[in-house]
PDB file of C-alpha atoms in Angstrom:
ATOM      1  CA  UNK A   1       7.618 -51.399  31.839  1.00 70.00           C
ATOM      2  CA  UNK A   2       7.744 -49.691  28.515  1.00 70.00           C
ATOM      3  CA  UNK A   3      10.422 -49.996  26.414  1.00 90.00           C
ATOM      4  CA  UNK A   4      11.379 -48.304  23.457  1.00 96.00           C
ATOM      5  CA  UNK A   5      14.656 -49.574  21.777  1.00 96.00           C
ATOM      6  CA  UNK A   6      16.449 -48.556  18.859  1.00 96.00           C
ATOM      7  CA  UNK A   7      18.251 -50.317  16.275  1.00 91.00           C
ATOM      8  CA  UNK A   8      21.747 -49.250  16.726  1.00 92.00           C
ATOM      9  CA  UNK A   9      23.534 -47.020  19.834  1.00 94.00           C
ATOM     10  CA  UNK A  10      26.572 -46.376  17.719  1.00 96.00           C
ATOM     11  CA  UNK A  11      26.522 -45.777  13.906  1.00 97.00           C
ATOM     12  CA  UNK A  12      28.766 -44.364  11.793  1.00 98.00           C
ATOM     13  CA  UNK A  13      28.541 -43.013   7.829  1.00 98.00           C
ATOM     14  CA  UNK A  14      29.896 -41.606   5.029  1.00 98.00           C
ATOM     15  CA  UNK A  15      28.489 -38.351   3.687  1.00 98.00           C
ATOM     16  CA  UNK A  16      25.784 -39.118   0.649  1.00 97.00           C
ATOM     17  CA  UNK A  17      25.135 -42.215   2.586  1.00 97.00           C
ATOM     18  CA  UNK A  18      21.072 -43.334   2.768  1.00 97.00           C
ATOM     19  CA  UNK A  19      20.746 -44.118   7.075  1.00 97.00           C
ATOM     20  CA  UNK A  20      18.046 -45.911   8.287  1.00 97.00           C
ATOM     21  CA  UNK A  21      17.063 -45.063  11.975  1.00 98.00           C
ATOM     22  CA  UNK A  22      15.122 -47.722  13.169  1.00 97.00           C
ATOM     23  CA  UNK A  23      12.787 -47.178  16.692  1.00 97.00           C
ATOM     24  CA  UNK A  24      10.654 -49.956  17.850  1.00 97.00           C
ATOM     25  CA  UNK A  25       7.969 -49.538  21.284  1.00 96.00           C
ATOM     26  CA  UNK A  26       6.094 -52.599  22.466  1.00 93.00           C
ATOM     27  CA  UNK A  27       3.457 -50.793  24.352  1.00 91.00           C
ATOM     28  CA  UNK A  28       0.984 -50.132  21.705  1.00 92.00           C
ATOM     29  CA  UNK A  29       1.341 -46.605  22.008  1.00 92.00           C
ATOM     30  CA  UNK A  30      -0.273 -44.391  19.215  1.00 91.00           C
ATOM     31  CA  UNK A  31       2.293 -41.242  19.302  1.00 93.00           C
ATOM     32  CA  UNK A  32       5.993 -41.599  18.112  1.00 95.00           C
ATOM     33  CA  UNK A  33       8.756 -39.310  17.992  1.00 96.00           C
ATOM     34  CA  UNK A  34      11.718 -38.583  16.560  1.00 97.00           C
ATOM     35  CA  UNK A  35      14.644 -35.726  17.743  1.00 97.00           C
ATOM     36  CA  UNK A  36      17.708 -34.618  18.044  1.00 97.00           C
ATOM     37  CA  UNK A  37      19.893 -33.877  20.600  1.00 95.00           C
ATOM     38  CA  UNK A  38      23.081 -31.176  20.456  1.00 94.00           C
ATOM     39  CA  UNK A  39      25.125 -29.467  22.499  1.00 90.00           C
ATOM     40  CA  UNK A  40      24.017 -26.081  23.360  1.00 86.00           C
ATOM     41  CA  UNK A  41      20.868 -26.560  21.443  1.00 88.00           C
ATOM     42  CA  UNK A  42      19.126 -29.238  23.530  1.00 89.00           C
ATOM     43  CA  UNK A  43      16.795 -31.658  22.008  1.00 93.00           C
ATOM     44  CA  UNK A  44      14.522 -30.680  18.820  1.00 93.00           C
ATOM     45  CA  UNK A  45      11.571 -32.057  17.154  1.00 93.00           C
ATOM     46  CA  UNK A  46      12.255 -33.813  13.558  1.00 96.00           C
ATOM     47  CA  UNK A  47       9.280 -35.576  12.965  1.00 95.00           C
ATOM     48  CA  UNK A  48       6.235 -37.546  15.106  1.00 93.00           C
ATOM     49  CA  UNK A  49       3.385 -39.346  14.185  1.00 94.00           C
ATOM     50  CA  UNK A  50       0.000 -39.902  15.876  1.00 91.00           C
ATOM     51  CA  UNK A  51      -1.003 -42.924  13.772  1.00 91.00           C
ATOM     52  CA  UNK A  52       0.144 -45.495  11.321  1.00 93.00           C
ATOM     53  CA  UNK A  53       1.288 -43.464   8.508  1.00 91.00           C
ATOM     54  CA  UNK A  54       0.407 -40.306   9.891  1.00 92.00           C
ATOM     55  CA  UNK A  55       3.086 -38.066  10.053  1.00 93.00           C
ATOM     56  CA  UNK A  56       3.782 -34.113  10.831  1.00 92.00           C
ATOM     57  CA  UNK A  57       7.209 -32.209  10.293  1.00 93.00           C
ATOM     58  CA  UNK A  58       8.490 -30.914  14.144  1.00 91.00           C
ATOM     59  CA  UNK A  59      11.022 -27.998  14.235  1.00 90.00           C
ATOM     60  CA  UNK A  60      13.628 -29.395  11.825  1.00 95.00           C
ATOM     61  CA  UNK A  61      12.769 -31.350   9.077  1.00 96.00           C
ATOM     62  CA  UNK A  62      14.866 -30.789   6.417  1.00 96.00           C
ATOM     63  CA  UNK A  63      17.044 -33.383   5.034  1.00 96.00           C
ATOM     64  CA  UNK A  64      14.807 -36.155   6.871  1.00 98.00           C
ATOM     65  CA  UNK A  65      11.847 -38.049   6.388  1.00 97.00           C
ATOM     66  CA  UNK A  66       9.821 -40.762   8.564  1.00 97.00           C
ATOM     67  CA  UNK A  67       8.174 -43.877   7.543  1.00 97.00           C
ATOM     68  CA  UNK A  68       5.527 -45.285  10.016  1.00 97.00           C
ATOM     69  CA  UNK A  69       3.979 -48.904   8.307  1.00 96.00           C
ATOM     70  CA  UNK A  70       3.266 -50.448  11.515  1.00 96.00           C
ATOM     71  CA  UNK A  71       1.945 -48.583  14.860  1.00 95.00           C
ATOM     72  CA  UNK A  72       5.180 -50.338  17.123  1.00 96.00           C
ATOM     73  CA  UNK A  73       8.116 -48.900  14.712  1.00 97.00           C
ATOM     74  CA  UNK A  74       8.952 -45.901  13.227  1.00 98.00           C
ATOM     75  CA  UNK A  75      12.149 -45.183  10.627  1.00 98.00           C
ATOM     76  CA  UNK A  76      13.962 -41.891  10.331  1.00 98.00           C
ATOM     77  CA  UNK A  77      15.639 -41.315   7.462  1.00 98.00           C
ATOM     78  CA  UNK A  78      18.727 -39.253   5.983  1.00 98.00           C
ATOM     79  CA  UNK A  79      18.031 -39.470   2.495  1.00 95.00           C
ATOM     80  CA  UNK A  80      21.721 -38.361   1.337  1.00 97.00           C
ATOM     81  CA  UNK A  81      23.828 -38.183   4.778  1.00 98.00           C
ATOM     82  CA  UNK A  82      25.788 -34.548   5.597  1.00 98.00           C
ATOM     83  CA  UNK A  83      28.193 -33.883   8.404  1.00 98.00           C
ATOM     84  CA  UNK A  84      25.905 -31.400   9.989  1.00 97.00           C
ATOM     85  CA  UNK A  85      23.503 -34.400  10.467  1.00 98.00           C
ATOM     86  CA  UNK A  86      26.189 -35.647  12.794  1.00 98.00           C
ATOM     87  CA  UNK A  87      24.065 -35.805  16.182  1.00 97.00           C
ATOM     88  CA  UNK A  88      22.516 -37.991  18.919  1.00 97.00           C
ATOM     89  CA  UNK A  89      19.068 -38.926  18.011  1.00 98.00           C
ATOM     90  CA  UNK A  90      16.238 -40.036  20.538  1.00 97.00           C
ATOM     91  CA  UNK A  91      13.624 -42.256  19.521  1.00 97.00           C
ATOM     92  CA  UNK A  92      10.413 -41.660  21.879  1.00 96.00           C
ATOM     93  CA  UNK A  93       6.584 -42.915  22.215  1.00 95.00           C
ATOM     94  CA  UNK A  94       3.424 -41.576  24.246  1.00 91.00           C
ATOM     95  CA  UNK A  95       0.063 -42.819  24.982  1.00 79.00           C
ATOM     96  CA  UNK A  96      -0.996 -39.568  26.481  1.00 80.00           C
ATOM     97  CA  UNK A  97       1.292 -37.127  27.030  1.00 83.00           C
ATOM     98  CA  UNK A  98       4.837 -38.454  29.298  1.00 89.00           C
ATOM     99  CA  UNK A  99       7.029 -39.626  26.591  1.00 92.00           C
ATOM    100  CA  UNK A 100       9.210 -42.425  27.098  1.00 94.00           C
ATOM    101  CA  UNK A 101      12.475 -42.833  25.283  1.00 96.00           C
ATOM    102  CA  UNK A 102      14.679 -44.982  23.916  1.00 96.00           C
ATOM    103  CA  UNK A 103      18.820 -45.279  24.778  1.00 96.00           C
ATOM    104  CA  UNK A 104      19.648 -42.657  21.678  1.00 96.00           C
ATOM    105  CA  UNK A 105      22.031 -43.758  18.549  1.00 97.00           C
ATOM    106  CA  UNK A 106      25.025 -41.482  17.976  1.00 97.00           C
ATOM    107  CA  UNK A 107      25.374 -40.920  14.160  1.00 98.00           C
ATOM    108  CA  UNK A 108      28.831 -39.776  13.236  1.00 98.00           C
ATOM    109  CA  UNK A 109      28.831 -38.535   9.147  1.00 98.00           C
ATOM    110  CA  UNK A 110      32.952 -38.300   7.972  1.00 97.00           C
TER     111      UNK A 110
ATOM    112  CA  UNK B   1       7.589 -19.858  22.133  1.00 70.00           C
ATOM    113  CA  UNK B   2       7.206 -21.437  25.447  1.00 69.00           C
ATOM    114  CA  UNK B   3      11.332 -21.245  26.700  1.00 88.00           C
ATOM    115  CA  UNK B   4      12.142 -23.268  30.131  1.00 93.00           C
ATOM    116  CA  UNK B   5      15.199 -22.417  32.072  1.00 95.00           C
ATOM    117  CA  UNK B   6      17.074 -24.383  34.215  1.00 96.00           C
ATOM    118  CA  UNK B   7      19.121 -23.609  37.478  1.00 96.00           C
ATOM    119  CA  UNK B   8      21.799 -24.319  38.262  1.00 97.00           C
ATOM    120  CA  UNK B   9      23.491 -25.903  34.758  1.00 95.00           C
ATOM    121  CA  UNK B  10      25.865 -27.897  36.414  1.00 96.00           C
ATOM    122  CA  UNK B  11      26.195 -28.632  40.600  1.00 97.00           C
ATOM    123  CA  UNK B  12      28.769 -30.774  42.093  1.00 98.00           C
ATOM    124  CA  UNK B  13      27.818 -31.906  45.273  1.00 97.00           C
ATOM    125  CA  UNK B  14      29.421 -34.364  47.786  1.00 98.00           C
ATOM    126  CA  UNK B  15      27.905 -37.594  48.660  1.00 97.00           C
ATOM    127  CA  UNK B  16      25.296 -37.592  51.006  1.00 97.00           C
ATOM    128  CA  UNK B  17      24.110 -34.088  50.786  1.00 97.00           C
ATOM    129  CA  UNK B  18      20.779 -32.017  49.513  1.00 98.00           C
ATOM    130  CA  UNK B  19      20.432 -30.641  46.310  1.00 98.00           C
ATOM    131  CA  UNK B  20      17.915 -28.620  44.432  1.00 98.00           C
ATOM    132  CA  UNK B  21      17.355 -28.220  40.938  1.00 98.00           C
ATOM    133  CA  UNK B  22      14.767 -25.526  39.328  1.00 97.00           C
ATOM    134  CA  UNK B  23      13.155 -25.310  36.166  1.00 96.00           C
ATOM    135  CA  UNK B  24      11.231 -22.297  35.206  1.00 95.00           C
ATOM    136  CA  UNK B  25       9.137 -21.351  31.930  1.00 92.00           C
ATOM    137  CA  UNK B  26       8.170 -18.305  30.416  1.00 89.00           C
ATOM    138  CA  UNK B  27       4.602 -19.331  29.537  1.00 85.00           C
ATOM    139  CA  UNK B  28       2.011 -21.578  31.201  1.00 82.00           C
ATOM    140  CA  UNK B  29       2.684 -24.754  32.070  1.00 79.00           C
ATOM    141  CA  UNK B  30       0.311 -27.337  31.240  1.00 78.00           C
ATOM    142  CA  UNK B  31       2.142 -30.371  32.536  1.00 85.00           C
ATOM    143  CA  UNK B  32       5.698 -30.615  33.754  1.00 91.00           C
ATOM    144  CA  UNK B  33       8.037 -33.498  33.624  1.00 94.00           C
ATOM    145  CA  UNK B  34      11.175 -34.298  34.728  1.00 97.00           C
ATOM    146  CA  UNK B  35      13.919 -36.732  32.866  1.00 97.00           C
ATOM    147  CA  UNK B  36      16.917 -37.715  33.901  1.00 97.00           C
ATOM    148  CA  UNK B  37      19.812 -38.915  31.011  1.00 96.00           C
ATOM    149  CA  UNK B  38      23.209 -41.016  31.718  1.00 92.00           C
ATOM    150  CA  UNK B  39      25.842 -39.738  29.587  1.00 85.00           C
ATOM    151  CA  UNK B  40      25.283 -40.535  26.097  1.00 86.00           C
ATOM    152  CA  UNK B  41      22.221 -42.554  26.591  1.00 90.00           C
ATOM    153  CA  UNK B  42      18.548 -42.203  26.577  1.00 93.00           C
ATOM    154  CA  UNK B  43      16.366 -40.038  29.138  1.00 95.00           C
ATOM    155  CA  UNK B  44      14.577 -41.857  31.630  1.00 94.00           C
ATOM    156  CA  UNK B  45      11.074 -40.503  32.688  1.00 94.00           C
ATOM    157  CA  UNK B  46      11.300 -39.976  36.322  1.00 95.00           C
ATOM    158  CA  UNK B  47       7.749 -37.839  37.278  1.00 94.00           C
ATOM    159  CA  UNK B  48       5.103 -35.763  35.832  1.00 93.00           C
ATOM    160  CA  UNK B  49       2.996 -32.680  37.985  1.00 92.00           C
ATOM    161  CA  UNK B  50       0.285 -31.185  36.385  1.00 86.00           C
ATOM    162  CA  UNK B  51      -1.419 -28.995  39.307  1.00 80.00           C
ATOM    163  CA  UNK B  52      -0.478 -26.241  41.000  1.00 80.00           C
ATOM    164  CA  UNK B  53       1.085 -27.633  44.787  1.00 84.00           C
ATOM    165  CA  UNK B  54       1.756 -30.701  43.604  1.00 90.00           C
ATOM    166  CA  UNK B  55       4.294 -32.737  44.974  1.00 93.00           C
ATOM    167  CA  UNK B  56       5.528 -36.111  43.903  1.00 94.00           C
ATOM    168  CA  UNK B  57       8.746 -38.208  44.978  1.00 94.00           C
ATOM    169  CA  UNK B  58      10.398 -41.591  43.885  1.00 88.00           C
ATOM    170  CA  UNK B  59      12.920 -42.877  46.033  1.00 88.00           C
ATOM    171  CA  UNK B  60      14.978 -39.723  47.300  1.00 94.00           C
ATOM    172  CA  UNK B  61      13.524 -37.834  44.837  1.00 97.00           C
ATOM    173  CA  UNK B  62      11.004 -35.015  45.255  1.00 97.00           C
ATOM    174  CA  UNK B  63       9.346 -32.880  42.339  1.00 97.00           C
ATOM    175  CA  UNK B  64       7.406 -29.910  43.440  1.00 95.00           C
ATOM    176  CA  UNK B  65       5.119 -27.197  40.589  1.00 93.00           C
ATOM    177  CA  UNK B  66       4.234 -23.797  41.588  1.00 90.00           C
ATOM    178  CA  UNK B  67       1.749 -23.101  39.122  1.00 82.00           C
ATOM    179  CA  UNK B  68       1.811 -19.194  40.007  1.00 84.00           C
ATOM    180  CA  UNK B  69       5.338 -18.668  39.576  1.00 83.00           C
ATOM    181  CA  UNK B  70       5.280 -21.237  36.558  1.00 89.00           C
ATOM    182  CA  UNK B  71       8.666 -23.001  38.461  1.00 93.00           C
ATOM    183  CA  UNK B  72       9.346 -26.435  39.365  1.00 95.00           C
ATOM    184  CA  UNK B  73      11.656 -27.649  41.476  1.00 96.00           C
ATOM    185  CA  UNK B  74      13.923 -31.014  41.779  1.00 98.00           C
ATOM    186  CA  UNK B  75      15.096 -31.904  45.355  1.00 98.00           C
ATOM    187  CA  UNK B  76      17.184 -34.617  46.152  1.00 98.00           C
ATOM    188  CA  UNK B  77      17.734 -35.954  49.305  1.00 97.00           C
ATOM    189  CA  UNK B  78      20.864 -37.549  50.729  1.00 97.00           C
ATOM    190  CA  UNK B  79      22.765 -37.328  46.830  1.00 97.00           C
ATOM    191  CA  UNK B  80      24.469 -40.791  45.814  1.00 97.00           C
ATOM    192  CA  UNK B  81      27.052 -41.219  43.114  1.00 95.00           C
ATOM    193  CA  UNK B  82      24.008 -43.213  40.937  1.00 95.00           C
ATOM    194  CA  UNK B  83      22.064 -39.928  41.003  1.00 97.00           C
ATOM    195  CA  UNK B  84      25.043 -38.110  38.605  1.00 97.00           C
ATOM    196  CA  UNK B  85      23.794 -37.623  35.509  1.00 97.00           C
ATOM    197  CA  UNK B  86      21.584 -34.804  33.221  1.00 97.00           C
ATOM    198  CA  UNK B  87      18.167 -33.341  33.964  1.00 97.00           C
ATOM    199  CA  UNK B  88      15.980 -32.036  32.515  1.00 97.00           C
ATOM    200  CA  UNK B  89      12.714 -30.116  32.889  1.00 96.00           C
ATOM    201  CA  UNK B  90       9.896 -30.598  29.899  1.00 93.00           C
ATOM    202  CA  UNK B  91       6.323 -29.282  29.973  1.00 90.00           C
ATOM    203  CA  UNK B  92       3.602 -29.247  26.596  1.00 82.00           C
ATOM    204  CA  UNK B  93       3.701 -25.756  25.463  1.00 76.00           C
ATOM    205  CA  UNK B  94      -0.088 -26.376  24.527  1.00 76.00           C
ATOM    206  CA  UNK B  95      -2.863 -28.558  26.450  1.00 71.00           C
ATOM    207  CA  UNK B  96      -4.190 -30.302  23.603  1.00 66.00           C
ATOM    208  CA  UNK B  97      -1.850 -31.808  21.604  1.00 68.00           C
ATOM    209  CA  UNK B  98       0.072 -34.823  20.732  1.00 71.00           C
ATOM    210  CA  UNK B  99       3.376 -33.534  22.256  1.00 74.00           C
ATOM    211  CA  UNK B 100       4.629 -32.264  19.546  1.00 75.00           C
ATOM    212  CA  UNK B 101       4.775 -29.261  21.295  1.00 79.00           C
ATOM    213  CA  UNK B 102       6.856 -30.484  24.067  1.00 85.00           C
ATOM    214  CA  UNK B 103       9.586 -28.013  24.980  1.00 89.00           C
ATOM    215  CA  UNK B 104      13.055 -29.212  26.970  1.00 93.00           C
ATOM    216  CA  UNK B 105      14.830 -27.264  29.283  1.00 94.00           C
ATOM    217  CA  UNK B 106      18.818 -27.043  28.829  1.00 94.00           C
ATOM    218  CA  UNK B 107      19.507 -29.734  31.155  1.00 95.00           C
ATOM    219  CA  UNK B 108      21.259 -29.600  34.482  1.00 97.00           C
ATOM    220  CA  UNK B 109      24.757 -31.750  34.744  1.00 96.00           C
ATOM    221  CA  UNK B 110      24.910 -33.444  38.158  1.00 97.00           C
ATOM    222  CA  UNK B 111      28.142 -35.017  39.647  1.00 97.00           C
ATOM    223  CA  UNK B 112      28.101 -36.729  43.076  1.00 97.00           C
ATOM    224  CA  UNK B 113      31.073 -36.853  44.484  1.00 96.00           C
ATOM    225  CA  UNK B 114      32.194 -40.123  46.759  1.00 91.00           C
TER     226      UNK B 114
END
């Protein structure tokens, strides 16, 4: 079975904070993906990457960026932590093209 | 952009009966798949069609893509209270790419009454 996990389901921050989003896949899969999921907007595209360090902005990148050092995990990262950042984010990996995903960590930013 | 709809966005049905769920996208679909999310969790890959007919199920669960009308459709038969939850349609707006492409539908809220 492939699993995807994800470091925390619950996480909660202060605005300016740094947050670390960590996603882990064991299944050797090349793609990764990170999005976000609101209500009324559905889920959207931050970032994925295709390869070990190889990265490419999706629909809304600002105020995030991705680090991919090895090909099983891959961190998101609020650089200075806003309110409208508040969200459920989905971690997700793909060999071809079905993407699996992990359980989702809701971020709350006060 | 490639859009996808969903029909109906919510459906409360009693246990034990039939229920459809349809998915339709304003472009061509090269690949449709079909998730399902728990409340505030992950979503859980349930099938993928990718030709025009095609029909696959998983336990009461049957997936059909009419290529033509660029619809699929989500039947389940004999509805429990374990098949409650959110799904959702996705397809690859584009055939060659690394999903980054991937469009969602809205979602579809399910509640199964006992």
């Amino acid at each position: 079975d492939v699993k995807v996990t994800q470091s925390s389901r619950y996480l909660v921050k202060r605005t300016g904070e740094k947050v670390f989003l960590e996603c882990v896949q064991d299944m050797d899969h090349e793609n990764m993906f990170w999005y976000r999921q609101d209500p009324g907007l559905g889920l959207r595209l931050i970032y994925f990457s295709y390869d070990v360090k190889m990265k490419e902005k999706g629909d809304i990148p600002e105020g995030y960026s991705v680090s991919r050092e090895k090909k099983e995990r891959f961190s998101l990262i609020l650089e200075s932590a806003s309110t409208n950042q508040t969200s459920m984010y989905l971690c997700a990996s793909s060999l071809g093209r079905t993407q699996y995903f992990g359980p989702g960590t809701r971020l709350t930013v006060t | 952009s490639q859009e996808l709809e969903q029909s109906p966005q919510s459906l409360i049905v009693q246990e034990g009966k039939n229920l459809t769920i349809n998915c339709t996208s304003s472009k061509t679909l090269y690949g449709l798949y079909w998730y399902k999310q728990k409340y505030g969790e992950g979503l859980i890959f349930l099938m993928m069609l990718q030709k025009g007919g095609e029909e696959k199920s998983h336990e009461k669960i049957t997936a059909k893509l009419d290529e033509k009308k660029q619809q699929s459709s989500l039947h389940i038969t004999a509805s429990q209270p374990s098949h409650a939850g959110i799904y959702l349609c996705g397809a690859d707006a584009r055939p060659d790419n690394y999903g980054q492409n991937f469009v969602f539908g809205p979602g579809t809220r399910l509640s199964v009454l006992p």
